[in-house]
Coordinates of C-alpha atoms and ligand atoms in Angstrom, one line a residue:
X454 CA 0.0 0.0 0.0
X455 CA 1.5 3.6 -0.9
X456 CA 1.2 5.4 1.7
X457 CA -1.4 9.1 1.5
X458 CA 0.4 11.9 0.1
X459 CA 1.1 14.6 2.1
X460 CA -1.4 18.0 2.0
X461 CA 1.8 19.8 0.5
X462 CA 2.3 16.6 -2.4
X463 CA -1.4 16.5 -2.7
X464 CA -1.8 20.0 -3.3
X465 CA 1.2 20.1 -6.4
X466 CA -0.4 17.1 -8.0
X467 CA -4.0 19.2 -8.3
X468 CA -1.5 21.2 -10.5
X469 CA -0.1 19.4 -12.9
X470 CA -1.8 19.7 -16.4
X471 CA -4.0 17.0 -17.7
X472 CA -3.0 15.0 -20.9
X473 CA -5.6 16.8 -23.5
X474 CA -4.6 20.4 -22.5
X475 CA -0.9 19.5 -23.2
X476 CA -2.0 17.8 -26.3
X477 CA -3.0 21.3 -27.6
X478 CA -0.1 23.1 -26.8
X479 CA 1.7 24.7 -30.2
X480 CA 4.8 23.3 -29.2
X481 CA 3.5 19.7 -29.1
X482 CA 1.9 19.8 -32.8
X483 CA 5.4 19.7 -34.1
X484 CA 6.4 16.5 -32.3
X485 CA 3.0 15.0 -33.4
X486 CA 3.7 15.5 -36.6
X487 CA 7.1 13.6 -36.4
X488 CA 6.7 11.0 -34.2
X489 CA 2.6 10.9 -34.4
X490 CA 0.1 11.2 -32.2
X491 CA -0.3 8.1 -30.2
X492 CA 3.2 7.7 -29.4
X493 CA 3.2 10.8 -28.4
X494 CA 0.4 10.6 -26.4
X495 CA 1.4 7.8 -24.3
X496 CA 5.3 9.1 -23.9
X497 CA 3.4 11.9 -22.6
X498 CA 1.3 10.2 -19.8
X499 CA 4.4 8.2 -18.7
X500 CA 5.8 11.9 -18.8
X501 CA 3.3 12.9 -16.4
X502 CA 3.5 9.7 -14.3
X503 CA 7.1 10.4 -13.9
X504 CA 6.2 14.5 -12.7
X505 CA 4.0 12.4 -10.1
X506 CA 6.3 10.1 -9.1
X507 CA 8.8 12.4 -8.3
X508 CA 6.3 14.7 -6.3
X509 CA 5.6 11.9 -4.0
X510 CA 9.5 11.5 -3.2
X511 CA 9.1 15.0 -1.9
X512 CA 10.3 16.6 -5.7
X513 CA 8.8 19.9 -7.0
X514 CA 6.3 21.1 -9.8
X515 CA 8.1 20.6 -13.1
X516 CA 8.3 23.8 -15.2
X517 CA 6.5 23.2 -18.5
X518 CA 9.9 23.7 -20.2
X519 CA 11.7 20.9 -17.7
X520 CA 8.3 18.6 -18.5
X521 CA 9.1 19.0 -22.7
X522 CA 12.3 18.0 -22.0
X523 CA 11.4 14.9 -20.5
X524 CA 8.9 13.9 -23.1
X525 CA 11.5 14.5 -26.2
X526 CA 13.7 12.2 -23.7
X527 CA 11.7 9.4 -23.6
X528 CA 10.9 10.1 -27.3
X529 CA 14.5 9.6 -28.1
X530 CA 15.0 6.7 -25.7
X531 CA 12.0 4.9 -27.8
X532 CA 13.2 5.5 -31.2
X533 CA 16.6 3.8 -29.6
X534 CA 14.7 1.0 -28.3
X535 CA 13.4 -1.4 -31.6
X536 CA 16.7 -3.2 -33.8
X537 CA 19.3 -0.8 -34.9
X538 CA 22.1 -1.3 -37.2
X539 CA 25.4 -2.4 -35.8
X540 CA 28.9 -2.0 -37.3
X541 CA 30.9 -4.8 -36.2
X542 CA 34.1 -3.6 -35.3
X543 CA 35.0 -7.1 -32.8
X544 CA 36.8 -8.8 -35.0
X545 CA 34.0 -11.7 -33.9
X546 CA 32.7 -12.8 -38.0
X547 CA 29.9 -14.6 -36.6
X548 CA 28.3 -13.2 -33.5
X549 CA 25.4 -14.5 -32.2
X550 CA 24.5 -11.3 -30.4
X551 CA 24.7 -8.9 -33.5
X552 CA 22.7 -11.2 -35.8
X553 CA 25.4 -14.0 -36.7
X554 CA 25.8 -13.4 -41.2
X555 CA 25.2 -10.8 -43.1
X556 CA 23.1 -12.1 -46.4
X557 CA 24.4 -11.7 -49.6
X558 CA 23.1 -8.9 -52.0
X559 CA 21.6 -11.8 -54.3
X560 CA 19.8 -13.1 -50.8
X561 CA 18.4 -9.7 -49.7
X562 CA 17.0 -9.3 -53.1
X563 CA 15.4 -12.6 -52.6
X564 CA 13.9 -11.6 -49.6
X565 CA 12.5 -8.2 -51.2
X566 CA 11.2 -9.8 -54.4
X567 CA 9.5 -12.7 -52.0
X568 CA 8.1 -10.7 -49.4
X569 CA 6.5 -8.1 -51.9
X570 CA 3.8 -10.4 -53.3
X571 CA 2.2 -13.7 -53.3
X572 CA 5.0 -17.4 -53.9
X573 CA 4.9 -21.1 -55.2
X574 CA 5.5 -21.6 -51.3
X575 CA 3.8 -24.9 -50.6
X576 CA 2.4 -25.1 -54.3
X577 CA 3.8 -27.0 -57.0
X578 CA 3.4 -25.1 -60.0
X579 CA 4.2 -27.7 -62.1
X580 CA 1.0 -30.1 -61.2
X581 CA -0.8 -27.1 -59.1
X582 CA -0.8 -29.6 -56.3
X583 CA 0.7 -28.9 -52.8
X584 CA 3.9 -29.1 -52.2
X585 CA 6.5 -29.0 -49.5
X586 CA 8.9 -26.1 -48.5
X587 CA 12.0 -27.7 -48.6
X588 CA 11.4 -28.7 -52.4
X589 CA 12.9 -25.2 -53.2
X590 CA 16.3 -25.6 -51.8
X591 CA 16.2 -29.4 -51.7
X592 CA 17.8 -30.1 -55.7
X593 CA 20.6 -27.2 -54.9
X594 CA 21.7 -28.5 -51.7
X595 CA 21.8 -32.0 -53.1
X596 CA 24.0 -30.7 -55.8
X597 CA 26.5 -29.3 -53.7
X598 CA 26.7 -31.9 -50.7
X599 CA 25.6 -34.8 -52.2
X600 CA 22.5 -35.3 -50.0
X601 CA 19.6 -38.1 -50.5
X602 CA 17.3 -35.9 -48.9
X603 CA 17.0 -32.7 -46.9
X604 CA 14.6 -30.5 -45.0
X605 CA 14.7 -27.5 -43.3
X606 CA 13.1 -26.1 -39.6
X607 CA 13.9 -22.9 -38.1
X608 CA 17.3 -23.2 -36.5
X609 CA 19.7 -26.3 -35.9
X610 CA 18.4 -26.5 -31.9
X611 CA 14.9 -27.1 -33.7
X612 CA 16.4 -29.3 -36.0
X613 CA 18.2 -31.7 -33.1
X614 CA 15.0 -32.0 -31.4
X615 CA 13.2 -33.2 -34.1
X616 CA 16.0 -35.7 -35.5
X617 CA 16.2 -37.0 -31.9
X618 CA 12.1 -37.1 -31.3
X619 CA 11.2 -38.7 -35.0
X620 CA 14.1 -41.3 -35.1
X621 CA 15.0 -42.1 -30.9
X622 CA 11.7 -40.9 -29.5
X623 CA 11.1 -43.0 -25.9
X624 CA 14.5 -44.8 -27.0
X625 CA 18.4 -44.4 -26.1
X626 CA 20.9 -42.5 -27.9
X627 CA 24.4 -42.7 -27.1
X628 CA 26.3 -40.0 -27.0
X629 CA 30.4 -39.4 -25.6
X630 CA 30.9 -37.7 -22.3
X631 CA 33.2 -35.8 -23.9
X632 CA 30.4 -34.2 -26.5
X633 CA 27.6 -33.3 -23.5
X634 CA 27.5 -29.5 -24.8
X635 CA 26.5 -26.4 -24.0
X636 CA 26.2 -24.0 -26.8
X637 CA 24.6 -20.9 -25.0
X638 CA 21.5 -19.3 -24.8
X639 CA 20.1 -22.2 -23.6
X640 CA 21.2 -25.0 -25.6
X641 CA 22.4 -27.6 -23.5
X642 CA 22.4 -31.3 -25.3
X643 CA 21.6 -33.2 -22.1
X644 CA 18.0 -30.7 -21.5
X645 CA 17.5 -30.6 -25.4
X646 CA 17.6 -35.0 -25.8
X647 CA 15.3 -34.9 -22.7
X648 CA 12.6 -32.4 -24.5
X649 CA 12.8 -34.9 -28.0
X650 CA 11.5 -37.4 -25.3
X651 CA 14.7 -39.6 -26.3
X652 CA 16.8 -40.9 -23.8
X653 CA 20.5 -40.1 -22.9
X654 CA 23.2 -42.6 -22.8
X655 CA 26.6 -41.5 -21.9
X656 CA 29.7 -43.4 -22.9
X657 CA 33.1 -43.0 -23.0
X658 CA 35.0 -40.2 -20.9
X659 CA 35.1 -37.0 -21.3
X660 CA 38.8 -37.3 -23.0
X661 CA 38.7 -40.6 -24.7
X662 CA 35.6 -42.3 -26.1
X663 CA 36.3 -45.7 -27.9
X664 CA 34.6 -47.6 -30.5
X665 CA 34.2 -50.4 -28.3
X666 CA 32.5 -48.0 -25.4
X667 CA 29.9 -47.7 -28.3
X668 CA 29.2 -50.9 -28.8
X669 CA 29.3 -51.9 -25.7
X670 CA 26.5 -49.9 -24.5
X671 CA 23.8 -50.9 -27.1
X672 CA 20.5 -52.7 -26.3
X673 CA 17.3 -53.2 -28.2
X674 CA 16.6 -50.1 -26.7
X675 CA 19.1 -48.2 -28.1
X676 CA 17.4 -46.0 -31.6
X677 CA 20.7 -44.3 -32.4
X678 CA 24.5 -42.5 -31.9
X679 CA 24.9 -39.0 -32.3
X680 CA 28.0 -37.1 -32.6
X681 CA 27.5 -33.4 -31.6
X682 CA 30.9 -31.2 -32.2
X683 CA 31.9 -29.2 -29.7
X684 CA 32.1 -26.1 -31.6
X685 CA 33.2 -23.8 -28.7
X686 CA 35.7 -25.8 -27.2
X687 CA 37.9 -28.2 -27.7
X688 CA 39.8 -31.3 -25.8
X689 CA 43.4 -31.8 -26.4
X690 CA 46.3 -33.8 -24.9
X691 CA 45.4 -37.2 -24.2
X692 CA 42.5 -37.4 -26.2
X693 CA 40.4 -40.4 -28.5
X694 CA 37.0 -40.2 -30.4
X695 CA 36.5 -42.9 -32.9
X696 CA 35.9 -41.6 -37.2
X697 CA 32.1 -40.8 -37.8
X698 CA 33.0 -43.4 -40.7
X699 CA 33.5 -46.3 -37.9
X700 CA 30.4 -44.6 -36.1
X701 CA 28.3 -45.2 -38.9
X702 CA 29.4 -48.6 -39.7
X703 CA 28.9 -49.8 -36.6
X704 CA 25.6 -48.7 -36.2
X705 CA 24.3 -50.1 -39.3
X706 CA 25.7 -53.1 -38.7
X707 CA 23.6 -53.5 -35.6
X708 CA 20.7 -51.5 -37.3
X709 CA 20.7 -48.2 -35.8
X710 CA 21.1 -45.3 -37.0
X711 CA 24.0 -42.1 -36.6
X712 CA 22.6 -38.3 -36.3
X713 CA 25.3 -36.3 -37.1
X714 CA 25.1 -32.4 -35.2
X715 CA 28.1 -30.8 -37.2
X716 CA 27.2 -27.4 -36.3
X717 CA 28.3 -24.4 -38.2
X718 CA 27.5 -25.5 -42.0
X719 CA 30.5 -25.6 -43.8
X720 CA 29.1 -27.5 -46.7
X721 CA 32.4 -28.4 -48.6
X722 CA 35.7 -29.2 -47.5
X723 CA 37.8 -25.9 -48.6
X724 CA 35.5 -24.6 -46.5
X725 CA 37.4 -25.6 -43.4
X726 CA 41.5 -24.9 -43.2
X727 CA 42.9 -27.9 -44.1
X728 CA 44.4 -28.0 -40.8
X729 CA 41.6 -28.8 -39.0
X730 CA 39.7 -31.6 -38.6
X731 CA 36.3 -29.4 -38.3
X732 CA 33.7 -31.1 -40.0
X733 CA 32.0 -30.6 -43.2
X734 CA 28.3 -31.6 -44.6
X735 CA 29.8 -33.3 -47.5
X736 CA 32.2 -35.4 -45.7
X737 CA 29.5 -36.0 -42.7
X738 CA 27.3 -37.9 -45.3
X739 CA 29.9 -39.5 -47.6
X740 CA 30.9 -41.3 -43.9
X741 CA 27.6 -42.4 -44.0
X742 CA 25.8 -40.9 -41.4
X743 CA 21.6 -41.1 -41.7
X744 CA 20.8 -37.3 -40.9
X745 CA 23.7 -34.8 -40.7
X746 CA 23.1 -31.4 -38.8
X747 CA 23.6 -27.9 -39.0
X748 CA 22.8 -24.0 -38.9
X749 CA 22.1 -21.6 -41.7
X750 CA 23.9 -18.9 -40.1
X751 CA 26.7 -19.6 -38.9
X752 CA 29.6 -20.8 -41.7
X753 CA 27.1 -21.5 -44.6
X754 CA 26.4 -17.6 -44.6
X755 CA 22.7 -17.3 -44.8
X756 CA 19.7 -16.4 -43.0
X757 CA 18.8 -18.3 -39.5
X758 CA 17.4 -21.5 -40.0
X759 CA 18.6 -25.2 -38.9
X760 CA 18.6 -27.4 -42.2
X761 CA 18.7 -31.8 -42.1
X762 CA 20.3 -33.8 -44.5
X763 CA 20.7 -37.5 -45.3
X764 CA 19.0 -40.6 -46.5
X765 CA 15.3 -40.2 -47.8
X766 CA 13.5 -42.4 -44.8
X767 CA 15.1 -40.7 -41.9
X768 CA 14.5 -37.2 -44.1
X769 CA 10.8 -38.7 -44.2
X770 CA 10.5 -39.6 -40.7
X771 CA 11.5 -35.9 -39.5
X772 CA 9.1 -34.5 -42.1
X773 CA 5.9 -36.7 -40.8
X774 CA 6.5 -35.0 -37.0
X775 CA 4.0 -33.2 -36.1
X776 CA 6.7 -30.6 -34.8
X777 CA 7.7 -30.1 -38.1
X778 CA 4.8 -27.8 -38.4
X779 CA 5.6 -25.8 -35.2
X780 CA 9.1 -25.6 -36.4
X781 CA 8.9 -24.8 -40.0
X782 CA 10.8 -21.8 -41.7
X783 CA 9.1 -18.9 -43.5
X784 CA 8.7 -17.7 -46.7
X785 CA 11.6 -14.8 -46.7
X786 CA 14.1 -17.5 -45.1
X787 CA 13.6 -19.9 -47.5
X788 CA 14.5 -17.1 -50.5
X789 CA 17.4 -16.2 -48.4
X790 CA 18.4 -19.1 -48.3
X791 CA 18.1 -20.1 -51.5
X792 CA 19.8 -17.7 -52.7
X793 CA 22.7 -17.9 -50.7
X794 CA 22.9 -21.5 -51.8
X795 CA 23.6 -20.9 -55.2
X796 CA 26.5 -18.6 -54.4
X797 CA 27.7 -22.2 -52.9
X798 CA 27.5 -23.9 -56.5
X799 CA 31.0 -22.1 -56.6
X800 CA 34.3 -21.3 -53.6
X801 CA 35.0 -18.1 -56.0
X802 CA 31.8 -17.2 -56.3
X803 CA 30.8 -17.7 -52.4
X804 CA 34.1 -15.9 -51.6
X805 CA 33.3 -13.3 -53.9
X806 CA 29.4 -12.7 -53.0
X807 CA 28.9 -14.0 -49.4
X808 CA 29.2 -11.2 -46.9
X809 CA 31.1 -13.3 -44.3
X810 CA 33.1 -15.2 -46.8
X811 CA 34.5 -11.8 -48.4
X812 CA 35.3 -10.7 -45.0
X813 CA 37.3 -14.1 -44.4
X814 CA 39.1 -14.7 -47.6
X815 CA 40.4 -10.8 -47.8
X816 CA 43.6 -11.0 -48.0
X817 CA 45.5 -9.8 -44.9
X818 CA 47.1 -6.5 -46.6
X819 CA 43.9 -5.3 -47.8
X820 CA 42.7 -5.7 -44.6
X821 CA 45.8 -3.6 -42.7
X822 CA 45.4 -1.3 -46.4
X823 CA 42.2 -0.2 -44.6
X824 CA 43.5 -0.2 -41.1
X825 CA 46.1 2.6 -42.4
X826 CA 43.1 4.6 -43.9
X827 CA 40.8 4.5 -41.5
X828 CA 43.2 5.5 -38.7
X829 CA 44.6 8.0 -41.0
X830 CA 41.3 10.0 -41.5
X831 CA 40.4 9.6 -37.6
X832 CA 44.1 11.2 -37.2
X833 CA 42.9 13.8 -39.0
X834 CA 39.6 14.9 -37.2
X835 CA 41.9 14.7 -33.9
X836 CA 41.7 11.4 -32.8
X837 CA 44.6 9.2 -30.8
X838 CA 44.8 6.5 -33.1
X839 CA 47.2 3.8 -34.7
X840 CA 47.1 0.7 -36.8
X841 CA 47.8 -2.6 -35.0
X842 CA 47.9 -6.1 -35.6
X843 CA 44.9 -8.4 -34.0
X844 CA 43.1 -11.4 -34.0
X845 CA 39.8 -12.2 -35.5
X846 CA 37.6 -15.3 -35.2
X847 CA 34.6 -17.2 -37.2
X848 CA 32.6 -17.4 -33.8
X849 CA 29.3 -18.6 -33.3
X850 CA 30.7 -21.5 -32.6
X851 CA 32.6 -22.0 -35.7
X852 CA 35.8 -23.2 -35.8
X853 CA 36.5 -22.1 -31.9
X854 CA 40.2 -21.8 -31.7
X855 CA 40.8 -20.5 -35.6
X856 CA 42.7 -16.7 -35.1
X857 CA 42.0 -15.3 -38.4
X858 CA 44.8 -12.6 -38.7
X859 CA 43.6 -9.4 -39.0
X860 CA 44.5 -5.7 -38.4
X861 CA 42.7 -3.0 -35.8
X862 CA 42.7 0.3 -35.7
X863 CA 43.5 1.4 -31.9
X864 CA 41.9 4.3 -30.4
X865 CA 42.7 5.8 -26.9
X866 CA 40.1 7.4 -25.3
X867 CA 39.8 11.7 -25.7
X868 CA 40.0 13.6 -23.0
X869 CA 36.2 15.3 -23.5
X870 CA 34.4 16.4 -20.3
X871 CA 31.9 13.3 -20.5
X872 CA 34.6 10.7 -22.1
X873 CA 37.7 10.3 -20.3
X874 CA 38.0 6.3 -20.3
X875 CA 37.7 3.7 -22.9
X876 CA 34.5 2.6 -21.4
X877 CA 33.3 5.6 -21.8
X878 CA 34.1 5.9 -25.6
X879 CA 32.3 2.4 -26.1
X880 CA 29.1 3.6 -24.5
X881 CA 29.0 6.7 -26.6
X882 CA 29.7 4.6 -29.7
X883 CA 27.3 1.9 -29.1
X884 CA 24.8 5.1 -28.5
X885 CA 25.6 6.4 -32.3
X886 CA 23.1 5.7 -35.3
X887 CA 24.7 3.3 -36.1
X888 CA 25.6 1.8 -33.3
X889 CA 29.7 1.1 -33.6
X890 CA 30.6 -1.9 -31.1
X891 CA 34.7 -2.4 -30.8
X892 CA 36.7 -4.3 -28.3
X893 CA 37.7 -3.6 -25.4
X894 CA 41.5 -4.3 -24.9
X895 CA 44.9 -3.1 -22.7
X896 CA 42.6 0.2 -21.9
X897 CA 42.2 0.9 -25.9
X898 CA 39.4 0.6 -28.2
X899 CA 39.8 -1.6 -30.7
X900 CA 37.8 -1.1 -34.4
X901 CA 38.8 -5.0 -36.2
X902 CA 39.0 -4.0 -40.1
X903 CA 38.3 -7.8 -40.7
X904 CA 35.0 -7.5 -39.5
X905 CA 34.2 -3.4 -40.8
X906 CA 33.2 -4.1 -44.4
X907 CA 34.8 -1.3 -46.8
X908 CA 31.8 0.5 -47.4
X909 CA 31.1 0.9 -43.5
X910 CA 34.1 3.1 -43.5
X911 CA 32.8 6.1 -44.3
X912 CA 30.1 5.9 -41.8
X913 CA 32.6 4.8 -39.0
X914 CA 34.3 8.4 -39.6
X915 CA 31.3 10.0 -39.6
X916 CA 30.0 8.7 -36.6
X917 CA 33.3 9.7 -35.1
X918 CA 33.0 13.2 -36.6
X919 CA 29.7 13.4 -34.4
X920 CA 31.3 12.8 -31.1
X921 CA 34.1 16.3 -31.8
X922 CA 37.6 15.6 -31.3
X923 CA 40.1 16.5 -28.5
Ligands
PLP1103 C1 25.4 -23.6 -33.0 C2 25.2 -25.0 -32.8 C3 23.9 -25.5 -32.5 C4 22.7 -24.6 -32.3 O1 22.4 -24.1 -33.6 P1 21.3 -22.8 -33.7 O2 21.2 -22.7 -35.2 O3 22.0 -21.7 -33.0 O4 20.1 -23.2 -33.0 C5 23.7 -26.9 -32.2 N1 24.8 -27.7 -32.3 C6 26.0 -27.3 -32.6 C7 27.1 -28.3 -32.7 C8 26.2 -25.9 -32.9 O5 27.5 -25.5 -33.2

């Protein structure tokens, strides 16, 4: 219970205007007419609740000029609040938290051309009967990886819960200690195999897993074995984890089946370094796994979606779930997808057109080319700044331990009255339109080129421009 205002309290809040005669103020026309009437309307009543509030914690009657200034406040704080554009200056390629890839030109055309009218989406316009949505990326992604059969949900967490629930449901599925991930936000392989209603069973340790602990540990209860990698971290030193290819030939040789989770969707081989044993979709089913795993946007470039490959029954069996339905992809996905497919038909072409692949296959001195300009144009509005080598990374739990070299531009903090400390500088950065989000590092602010696209250039000095040099 709030307790009775005082007679003083109760006496200022008789005088505070109601919301209608504000609404006819001159002054307020002008922010109706740019940010309309209802927002403005309801910015101003939590205005006013605010000019209440603060009279009941003993405050004073707000001048009408101090009340303005608090509605074009929260104004601004709104028009802050809904998605903003980001430049990515972290070095981190694929990062969950800023939306993962880029799409491709070709894929954001897709999306425009799709989204702007009616689509063949579940129609086959061949025989004008219905038809599935995977049937529009299903003949490309077979081209490229080889694939039986494929399907696609609405990202790869969606898509391990219904491999696990339409081939293992009520049934074991064995699975190495040393794979029990977590992938963050929630993804944790233990909580996600009890959700598909199939059962866990753990084998191995967490360093070595044999073949033999495999097939040891199946029963005519067992359904399947699933290999999850652990994209975000890895196990070294005294380490063993038998070939998917012995995985898979074991379990078809005591009629089970092998889910493959590979994770980021590196479809082809020269797309991993060829020192690295990360896996591939193409390699994943040529060692024979039934249903191979993986995300849309994470290596593979696209838009968010989790996408299931392998041999037509299992594909068959996912597709009959009645989860399917609740998982299933939309229209604009599916064009961006698509399209970023085809740029996969070719490495040059994918290198050449995919946002995240241009970023990773620039060659180093282009990148420090642009670290030199960039820090030579902040120079020259006043700013503290040098080139320096860094570090970049795939992310997103891509290739976890892979530095991609790279070159930053390195700012020191000014010394402006309200930004003395890198900290500072990052909040007033991240405030911009758009938002710039660097790193953090030995007191400095750190802007990755590898990351800053060449065409964000321009906009990163502008943004700067806004803040005034020292
Ligand atoms: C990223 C990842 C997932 C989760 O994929 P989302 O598309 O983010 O749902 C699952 N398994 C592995 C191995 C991953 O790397």
């Amino acid at each position: 219970m709030q307790p009775e205002p005082s007679h003083e309290a109760s006496a200022l809040l008789r005088q505070i205007k109601p919301v209608n005669q504000w609404l006819e103020m001159p002054y307020l026309q002008s922010l109706i007419e740019t940010h309309g009437r209802i927002r403005v309307s309801a910015l101003l009543r939590k205005t006013l609740h605010q000019q209440r509030e603060s009279i009941l914690q003993g405050g004073t009657l707000w001048a009408p000029q101090f009340t303005l200034q608090k509605l074009r406040a929260n104004l601004m704080a709104l028009n802050q609040s809904g998605l903003r554009r980001v430049i990515n200056g972290t070095g981190i390629l694929i990062h969950t938290g800023l939306g993962r890839s880029p799409l491709s030109q070709n894929a954001i055309a897709a999306v425009a051309e799709t989204a702007s009218g009616y689509c063949n989406l579940e129609i086959d316009l061949e025989s004008g009967f219905r038809g599935r949505r995977a049937d529009l990326i299903r003949e490309t992604i077979q081209a490229i990886t080889g694939a039986p059969a494929a399907t696609l949900v609405n990202n790869n967490a969606a898509a391990t819960i219904l491999a696990l629930r339409a081939l293992a449901h009520g049934k074991q599925v064995l699975v190495s200690r040393g794979q029990l991930v977590e992938i963050g936000g929630g993804f944790r392989l233990p909580e996600i195999m009890a959700v598909s209603g199939s059962i866990l069973r753990e084998v191995g340790t967490t360093n070595k897993t044999r073949l033999s602990d495999y097939e040891n540990a199946i029963t005519p209860d067992t359904a399947a074995i699933m290999r999850i990698h652990t994209s975000n971290y890895t196990i070294v030193g005294f380490t063993e984890e038998p070939d998917p290819k012995e995985l898979a030939a074991l379990a078809h040789s005591r009629g089970i089946r092998f889910i493959d989770d590979i994770g980021s969707g590196a479809l082809t081989a020269d797309a991993v370094p060829a020192a690295r044993s990360d896996p591939n979709v193409t390699d994943a089913l040529a060692s024979g796994a039934d249903i191979v795993l993986f995300s849309g946007d994470k290596l593979l470039g696209g838009p968010q979606c989790g996408i299931l490959v392998g041999n037509a029954h299992s594909i068959a069996l996912v597709e009959k779930d009645p989860l399917m339905r609740a998982f299933r992809v939309d229209k604009m996905t599916i064009a961006a997808l698509a399209a970023t497919l085809e740029s996969w038909t070719d490495p040059e072409i994918r290198n050449r057109d995919i946002p995240l692949w241009q970023r990773m296959s620039e060659p180093l001195e282009s990148v420090k080319f642009r670290a030199d300009q960039l820090a030579d144009s902040l120079q020259k509005l006043g700013w503290n700044c040098w080139p320096e080598p860094s570090q970049a990374f795939a992310g997103g739990g891509s290739l976890p331990s892979e530095q991609i070299p790279s070159w930053a531009v390195v700012v020191a903090a000014p010394y402006l009255s309200d930004i003395k400390t890198e900290e500072q500088l990052g909040q007033r950065l991240r405030s911009g339109s758009p938002a710039i989000l660097g790193r953090v590092h030995k007191s400095m602010m750190w802007l990755d080129l590898r990351t800053i696209p060449p065409e964000d250039q321009s906009v990163v000095i502008e943004c700067f421009s806004t803040i005034g040099a020292n």
